[in-house]
Every structure is written in C-alpha cells, then in structure tokens.
Amino acid sequence: RRHANAAGAPAGYEAQATYAIGEASKLVDGNASFADGAYSITGEARTFDAYDAALAATRQLPQGLTLAKAEILPPAARPYAWGATRNANGVTLTGYAPSEAARTAIAQRAGAAFPGVQITNCMQIARGAPQGDFAGFANFGVDELARLSSGSASLSDNAFTVTGVAPTVAAYDAAVAATRQLPQGMTLARADITPAEVKPYTWGATREGNNVTLTGYAPSDAVRTSIAQRAATVFPGAQVTNRMQIARGAPTNDFSAATSYGLTELGKLTNGSVALNDSAYSITGSAPSVPVYEAAL
C-alpha cells in the first residue's frame, strides 16, 4: 500500500504504524487503522491462541494510541463443546463460550453454585455455538453438577451429558428430575448418575384394606418399577402408592426377589405390613383364617 507523505505526523507515528500493520497481518482479512491516536482493528483470528494474543495486544497499545474499536472474531469450533468437572481439587470449566461476556457469566454462575470451591476457568471464546441460549445451557450444566459430590457435565453442540455421584437421596432425585426438564433446545445424550448409599437399607409395604403403600429404597429405577408392578399383581384392584426412593446399599443382590417374597406374604393378610431392615425381615398383620395364620408362622 502506498502512503502519501505529509507534515505534522505525531511523535511515535512510525512505531504506531508498524504496530498496526503487524497486528493486522496476524488476522484473516485483518484491517488496522488509526487517526489522531484513535486505533481500530478488525479481522478473524486463525487460532484460539492468536485470538487471545490479538485481544491482549489491544490492551498494550504503543504510546500515543487509544483503542477506538476492536472487532476480532474468534475461530469457529465444530462440534461446539463445553464441560465442567468436579473433583476433590475443585471445579474446572473447559470448552467454548460464544463471547467474553458469556464466559464471564458462566464462571460467575459456577462461583455461586460452588461457594468456597476453587473454580478453574479454561473456557475459550469461539464462534459456532448451536442455535439457542448456549450460555444458558452451560449454566444448566453447572447447576446440575452442583447437585453431585463429584462428576462432570458436558455439552456437544446442544446434546447434554451428565455423570457422577449424588451425595444424598434427595440430591439424586433432583438431579434425575432435572434431566427430564431440560431447557428448550437441549437434548439429553446420556445421564449416568450414581445414587447415594444409605445405611440401614430399609424397605416396607403396608396394606390397609384396598390401599397398599410402598416405602423405603430400591437400588435402581428399574427395580423400583418392578416392585410396584409386583405389588399390582399381588393386590389386583388395589390402589398402590409408590413412595420408594433410589439408593445404593441393598443387602442382597436379588433385592427384587426379597421384596417379592414380602409382598406375597403380605398378600395373604387382610391388613398388615412387611419390612426389610438390611437383612432383617419382619411382618405384622391380621390373617383372614386360622390356616392362613398357621401357614404364615
């Protein structure tokens, strides 16, 4: 580019021009200019390191320049990934954010969700976020991870994955419920949440006429469902209320068989209850006849 010579150039003009040309050359379609000390630069960074360096350079301008405009586009990312991991050392944020404001907001959300915990922010700015509120998606992931004692939450475009260990039964219920109520635009790729362990491990069923109530714990949602289905079979036409929660620590590998036995025995009574406390079994109630009473003994 040819430049016309003119008198009245400010002190440091040559250094300023050299700086502007150098910074513009680092960008795709880069353009840098200054007039009366007001400096502007536009273009697209080739790499994430180049983007960070270009932004940092705008904060260290040569003497005599002030920043008027910096429109530097970050690289595009495919897929657009984000993640948060929680372990004994704290919480680490990785992947991409669509803007510096979003990056800051997500980190602040993590700080609020994990008070007193070390937050390591390794997120980078990138173009290519999927349609929707990606920062909101990441905030949802932070909140979901906060329900776990350890684990990770991640996004690949708008597909969400969460894995980890729940510290309490209530936290497990809340974490699982959240995966069924994702923000609009998010999809669930995988949810692998380990329930809390409880001791003693209790389970019970109570029959009062035509009403049967199931309480205590089951080791998985599948087992919880199978126990409720067994109760409906043993008590046809009865109103079955399922209040069982999911927890680890069942005293036997075949917990379904143990509860099925208890339900079968309870089914022989007109009213009563059956319970498991770890491996201890108990049954109380009213038998409809002497033969049933004697068989129950």
Coordinates of C-alpha atoms in Angstrom, one line a residue:
R1 CA 0.0 0.0 0.0
R2 CA 1.3 3.4 -0.9
H3 CA 1.3 6.2 1.6
A4 CA 1.5 9.9 0.9
N5 CA 4.0 11.9 2.8
A6 CA 2.6 14.8 4.9
A7 CA 4.0 17.0 7.5
G8 CA 2.7 17.1 11.1
A9 CA 3.0 13.4 12.0
P10 CA 2.8 12.9 15.7
A11 CA 5.6 11.6 17.8
G12 CA 5.9 7.8 17.6
Y13 CA 4.0 7.6 14.3
E14 CA 6.4 5.2 12.7
A15 CA 6.1 2.8 15.7
Q16 CA 2.4 3.1 15.7
A17 CA 2.1 2.3 12.0
T18 CA 4.5 -0.7 12.4
Y19 CA 2.4 -2.0 15.3
A20 CA -0.9 -1.7 13.3
I21 CA 0.5 -3.4 10.2
G22 CA 1.9 -6.2 12.3
E23 CA -1.3 -6.8 14.2
A24 CA -3.5 -6.7 11.0
S25 CA -1.2 -9.3 9.4
K26 CA -1.9 -11.8 12.1
L27 CA -5.6 -11.9 11.2
V28 CA -7.6 -13.2 8.3
D29 CA -8.9 -10.2 6.3
G30 CA -7.3 -8.1 9.0
N31 CA -7.5 -4.3 8.9
A32 CA -5.9 -1.9 11.3
S33 CA -6.1 1.9 11.2
F34 CA -5.6 5.0 13.4
A35 CA -6.5 8.6 13.2
D36 CA -5.4 11.2 15.7
G37 CA -4.4 8.4 18.0
A38 CA -7.7 6.5 17.8
Y39 CA -6.8 2.9 16.9
S40 CA -9.2 0.3 15.3
I41 CA -8.6 -3.3 14.3
T42 CA -10.9 -5.8 12.7
G43 CA -10.5 -9.4 11.3
E44 CA -10.7 -13.1 12.2
A45 CA -8.2 -15.0 14.3
R46 CA -6.8 -18.2 12.8
T47 CA -6.4 -20.0 16.1
F48 CA -7.5 -19.6 19.7
D49 CA -4.0 -18.6 20.7
A50 CA -4.0 -16.0 18.0
Y51 CA -7.3 -14.7 19.2
D52 CA -6.2 -14.4 22.8
A53 CA -2.9 -12.7 21.7
A54 CA -4.8 -10.3 19.4
L55 CA -7.1 -9.2 22.3
A56 CA -4.2 -8.9 24.7
A57 CA -2.4 -6.7 22.2
T58 CA -5.3 -4.2 22.2
R59 CA -4.7 -3.7 25.9
Q60 CA -1.0 -2.9 25.4
L61 CA -1.1 -0.2 22.6
P62 CA 2.0 1.8 21.7
Q63 CA 2.3 5.2 23.4
G64 CA 0.0 7.7 21.8
L65 CA -2.7 5.3 20.7
T66 CA -6.1 4.7 22.4
L67 CA -8.5 1.9 21.4
A68 CA -11.5 3.1 19.4
K69 CA -12.7 -0.3 18.1
A70 CA -11.6 -3.9 18.3
E71 CA -13.8 -6.3 16.3
I72 CA -11.7 -9.5 16.3
L73 CA -13.6 -12.7 15.5
P74 CA -12.6 -15.9 17.3
P75 CA -12.1 -19.2 15.3
A76 CA -15.2 -21.4 14.7
A77 CA -15.5 -24.7 16.7
R78 CA -17.1 -27.9 15.4
P79 CA -18.5 -29.6 17.4
Y80 CA -19.2 -26.8 19.9
A81 CA -18.2 -28.3 23.2
W82 CA -18.3 -27.2 26.8
G83 CA -17.7 -29.0 30.1
A84 CA -17.5 -28.8 33.8
T85 CA -15.8 -31.3 36.1
R86 CA -15.9 -31.5 39.9
N87 CA -13.4 -33.4 42.0
A88 CA -11.6 -33.0 45.3
N89 CA -9.4 -30.2 43.8
G90 CA -12.4 -28.1 42.8
V91 CA -14.3 -27.3 39.6
T92 CA -12.8 -26.9 36.1
L93 CA -14.6 -25.3 33.2
T94 CA -13.5 -26.2 29.7
G95 CA -14.6 -25.9 26.1
Y96 CA -16.1 -22.8 24.5
A97 CA -18.2 -19.8 25.1
P98 CA -19.7 -17.6 22.4
S99 CA -18.4 -14.3 23.9
E100 CA -16.3 -12.9 26.7
A101 CA -19.5 -11.8 28.5
A102 CA -20.9 -15.4 28.3
R103 CA -17.6 -16.8 29.5
T104 CA -17.6 -14.5 32.5
A105 CA -21.3 -15.2 33.3
I106 CA -20.7 -19.0 33.2
A107 CA -17.7 -18.7 35.5
Q108 CA -19.7 -16.4 37.9
R109 CA -22.6 -19.0 37.9
A110 CA -20.1 -21.7 38.9
G111 CA -18.7 -19.5 41.7
A112 CA -22.2 -19.0 43.0
A113 CA -23.1 -22.7 42.7
F114 CA -19.9 -23.9 44.4
P115 CA -19.3 -21.4 47.2
G116 CA -15.8 -21.8 48.7
V117 CA -14.7 -24.1 45.9
Q118 CA -11.7 -23.4 43.6
I119 CA -13.0 -22.6 40.1
T120 CA -10.5 -23.0 37.3
N121 CA -11.8 -21.3 34.1
C122 CA -10.2 -22.8 31.0
M123 CA -13.0 -21.8 28.6
Q124 CA -12.1 -20.2 25.3
I125 CA -14.1 -17.9 23.0
A126 CA -15.3 -19.5 19.8
R127 CA -17.8 -19.0 17.1
G128 CA -20.2 -21.7 16.0
A129 CA -22.5 -22.1 19.1
P130 CA -25.6 -24.1 18.2
Q131 CA -29.0 -22.3 18.0
G132 CA -30.4 -21.4 21.3
D133 CA -29.1 -19.9 24.6
F134 CA -25.7 -21.8 24.8
A135 CA -24.7 -19.8 27.9
G136 CA -28.0 -20.8 29.5
F137 CA -27.3 -24.4 28.5
A138 CA -23.9 -24.2 30.2
N139 CA -25.4 -22.7 33.3
F140 CA -27.9 -25.6 33.5
G141 CA -24.9 -27.9 33.4
V142 CA -23.2 -26.0 36.2
D143 CA -26.4 -26.3 38.3
E144 CA -26.8 -30.0 37.6
L145 CA -23.1 -30.7 38.5
A146 CA -23.7 -28.8 41.8
R147 CA -26.1 -31.5 42.9
L148 CA -23.4 -34.1 42.7
S149 CA -20.4 -34.7 45.0
S150 CA -18.2 -35.5 42.1
G151 CA -18.7 -35.9 38.3
S152 CA -19.0 -34.0 35.1
A153 CA -21.5 -32.2 32.9
S154 CA -20.8 -31.5 29.3
L155 CA -22.3 -30.3 26.0
S156 CA -21.5 -31.3 22.4
D157 CA -23.4 -28.7 20.4
N158 CA -26.8 -28.9 22.2
A159 CA -26.5 -32.6 23.4
F160 CA -26.1 -32.8 27.2
T161 CA -24.3 -35.5 29.2
V162 CA -24.1 -35.7 33.0
T163 CA -22.2 -38.4 35.1
G164 CA -21.3 -38.5 38.7
V165 CA -22.3 -39.4 42.3
A166 CA -25.2 -37.9 44.2
P167 CA -24.4 -37.2 47.9
T168 CA -27.9 -37.7 49.2
V169 CA -31.1 -39.4 48.2
A170 CA -32.8 -36.0 47.7
A171 CA -29.9 -34.8 45.5
Y172 CA -30.2 -37.9 43.3
D173 CA -33.9 -37.3 42.9
A174 CA -33.3 -33.7 42.0
A175 CA -30.6 -34.5 39.5
V176 CA -32.6 -37.1 37.7
A177 CA -35.7 -34.9 37.7
A178 CA -33.6 -32.1 36.1
T179 CA -32.6 -34.3 33.2
R180 CA -36.3 -34.7 32.4
Q181 CA -36.8 -30.9 32.3
L182 CA -34.0 -29.7 30.0
P183 CA -34.0 -26.1 28.8
Q184 CA -35.6 -25.6 25.4
G185 CA -33.2 -26.5 22.6
M186 CA -31.2 -29.0 24.7
T187 CA -31.3 -32.8 24.2
L188 CA -30.1 -35.5 26.6
A189 CA -27.3 -37.6 25.3
R190 CA -26.6 -39.6 28.5
A191 CA -27.3 -39.4 32.2
D192 CA -25.3 -41.8 34.4
I193 CA -25.9 -40.6 38.0
T194 CA -25.0 -42.9 40.8
P195 CA -27.4 -42.8 43.8
A196 CA -26.3 -42.2 47.3
E197 CA -25.6 -45.1 49.6
V198 CA -27.8 -45.4 52.7
K199 CA -27.5 -47.5 55.9
P200 CA -29.6 -49.1 57.2
Y201 CA -31.2 -50.1 53.9
T202 CA -34.9 -50.2 54.6
W203 CA -38.0 -51.2 52.6
G204 CA -41.6 -51.7 53.5
A205 CA -45.1 -52.3 52.3
T206 CA -48.3 -51.6 54.2
R207 CA -51.8 -52.9 53.4
E208 CA -54.9 -51.2 54.7
G209 CA -57.9 -52.7 53.0
N210 CA -57.7 -51.9 49.4
N211 CA -54.7 -49.5 49.8
V212 CA -51.1 -50.6 49.5
T213 CA -48.2 -48.2 50.2
L214 CA -44.6 -49.0 49.3
T215 CA -41.8 -47.2 51.2
G216 CA -38.1 -47.3 51.7
Y217 CA -35.5 -47.8 49.0
A218 CA -34.8 -49.6 45.7
P219 CA -31.4 -50.0 44.1
S220 CA -32.5 -48.7 40.7
D221 CA -35.5 -47.2 38.9
A222 CA -35.9 -50.5 37.0
V223 CA -36.1 -52.4 40.3
R224 CA -38.4 -49.7 41.8
T225 CA -40.8 -50.2 38.8
S226 CA -40.7 -54.0 39.0
I227 CA -41.6 -53.9 42.7
A228 CA -44.5 -51.7 42.1
Q229 CA -45.6 -54.0 39.2
R230 CA -45.3 -57.0 41.5
A231 CA -47.5 -55.2 44.1
A232 CA -50.2 -54.6 41.5
T233 CA -50.1 -58.3 40.6
V234 CA -50.3 -59.5 44.3
F235 CA -53.1 -57.0 45.1
P236 CA -55.3 -56.8 42.0
G237 CA -57.6 -53.9 42.0
A238 CA -55.8 -52.3 45.0
Q239 CA -54.6 -48.7 45.0
V240 CA -50.8 -49.0 45.0
T241 CA -48.9 -45.8 46.2
N242 CA -45.2 -46.0 45.4
R243 CA -43.1 -43.9 47.7
M244 CA -39.8 -45.8 47.2
Q245 CA -36.7 -43.8 46.6
I246 CA -33.5 -44.8 44.8
A247 CA -30.4 -45.6 46.8
R248 CA -27.3 -47.8 46.9
G249 CA -26.6 -50.3 49.7
A250 CA -29.2 -53.1 49.2
P251 CA -28.3 -56.0 51.5
T252 CA -28.8 -58.6 48.7
N253 CA -28.0 -58.8 45.0
D254 CA -31.6 -60.1 44.3
F255 CA -33.5 -57.3 46.1
S256 CA -36.5 -57.8 43.8
A257 CA -36.8 -61.4 45.0
A258 CA -36.7 -60.4 48.7
T259 CA -39.4 -57.8 48.2
S260 CA -41.5 -60.1 46.1
Y261 CA -41.5 -62.6 48.9
G262 CA -42.5 -59.9 51.4
L263 CA -45.4 -58.8 49.1
T264 CA -46.6 -62.4 48.6
E265 CA -46.7 -62.9 52.4
L266 CA -48.5 -59.6 52.9
G267 CA -51.0 -60.6 50.2
K268 CA -52.2 -63.4 52.5
L269 CA -53.3 -60.9 55.2
T270 CA -56.3 -58.7 55.3
N271 CA -54.3 -55.8 56.8
G272 CA -50.7 -55.5 57.9
S273 CA -47.2 -54.6 56.9
V274 CA -43.9 -56.2 55.8
A275 CA -40.5 -54.7 56.2
L276 CA -36.8 -55.2 55.5
N277 CA -34.1 -53.5 57.6
D278 CA -30.9 -54.5 55.9
S279 CA -31.2 -58.3 56.0
A280 CA -33.7 -58.4 58.9
Y281 CA -37.3 -59.3 57.8
S282 CA -40.5 -58.6 59.8
I283 CA -44.2 -59.0 59.1
T284 CA -47.3 -58.0 61.2
G285 CA -51.0 -58.0 60.4
S286 CA -54.3 -59.8 60.6
A287 CA -54.8 -63.2 59.0
P288 CA -58.3 -64.0 57.5
S289 CA -58.4 -67.5 58.8
V290 CA -56.6 -69.9 61.2
P291 CA -55.0 -71.9 58.3
V292 CA -53.5 -68.7 56.8
Y293 CA -52.3 -67.7 60.3
E294 CA -50.6 -71.0 60.8
A295 CA -49.1 -71.0 57.3
A296 CA -47.7 -67.5 58.0
L297 CA -45.9 -68.8 61.1

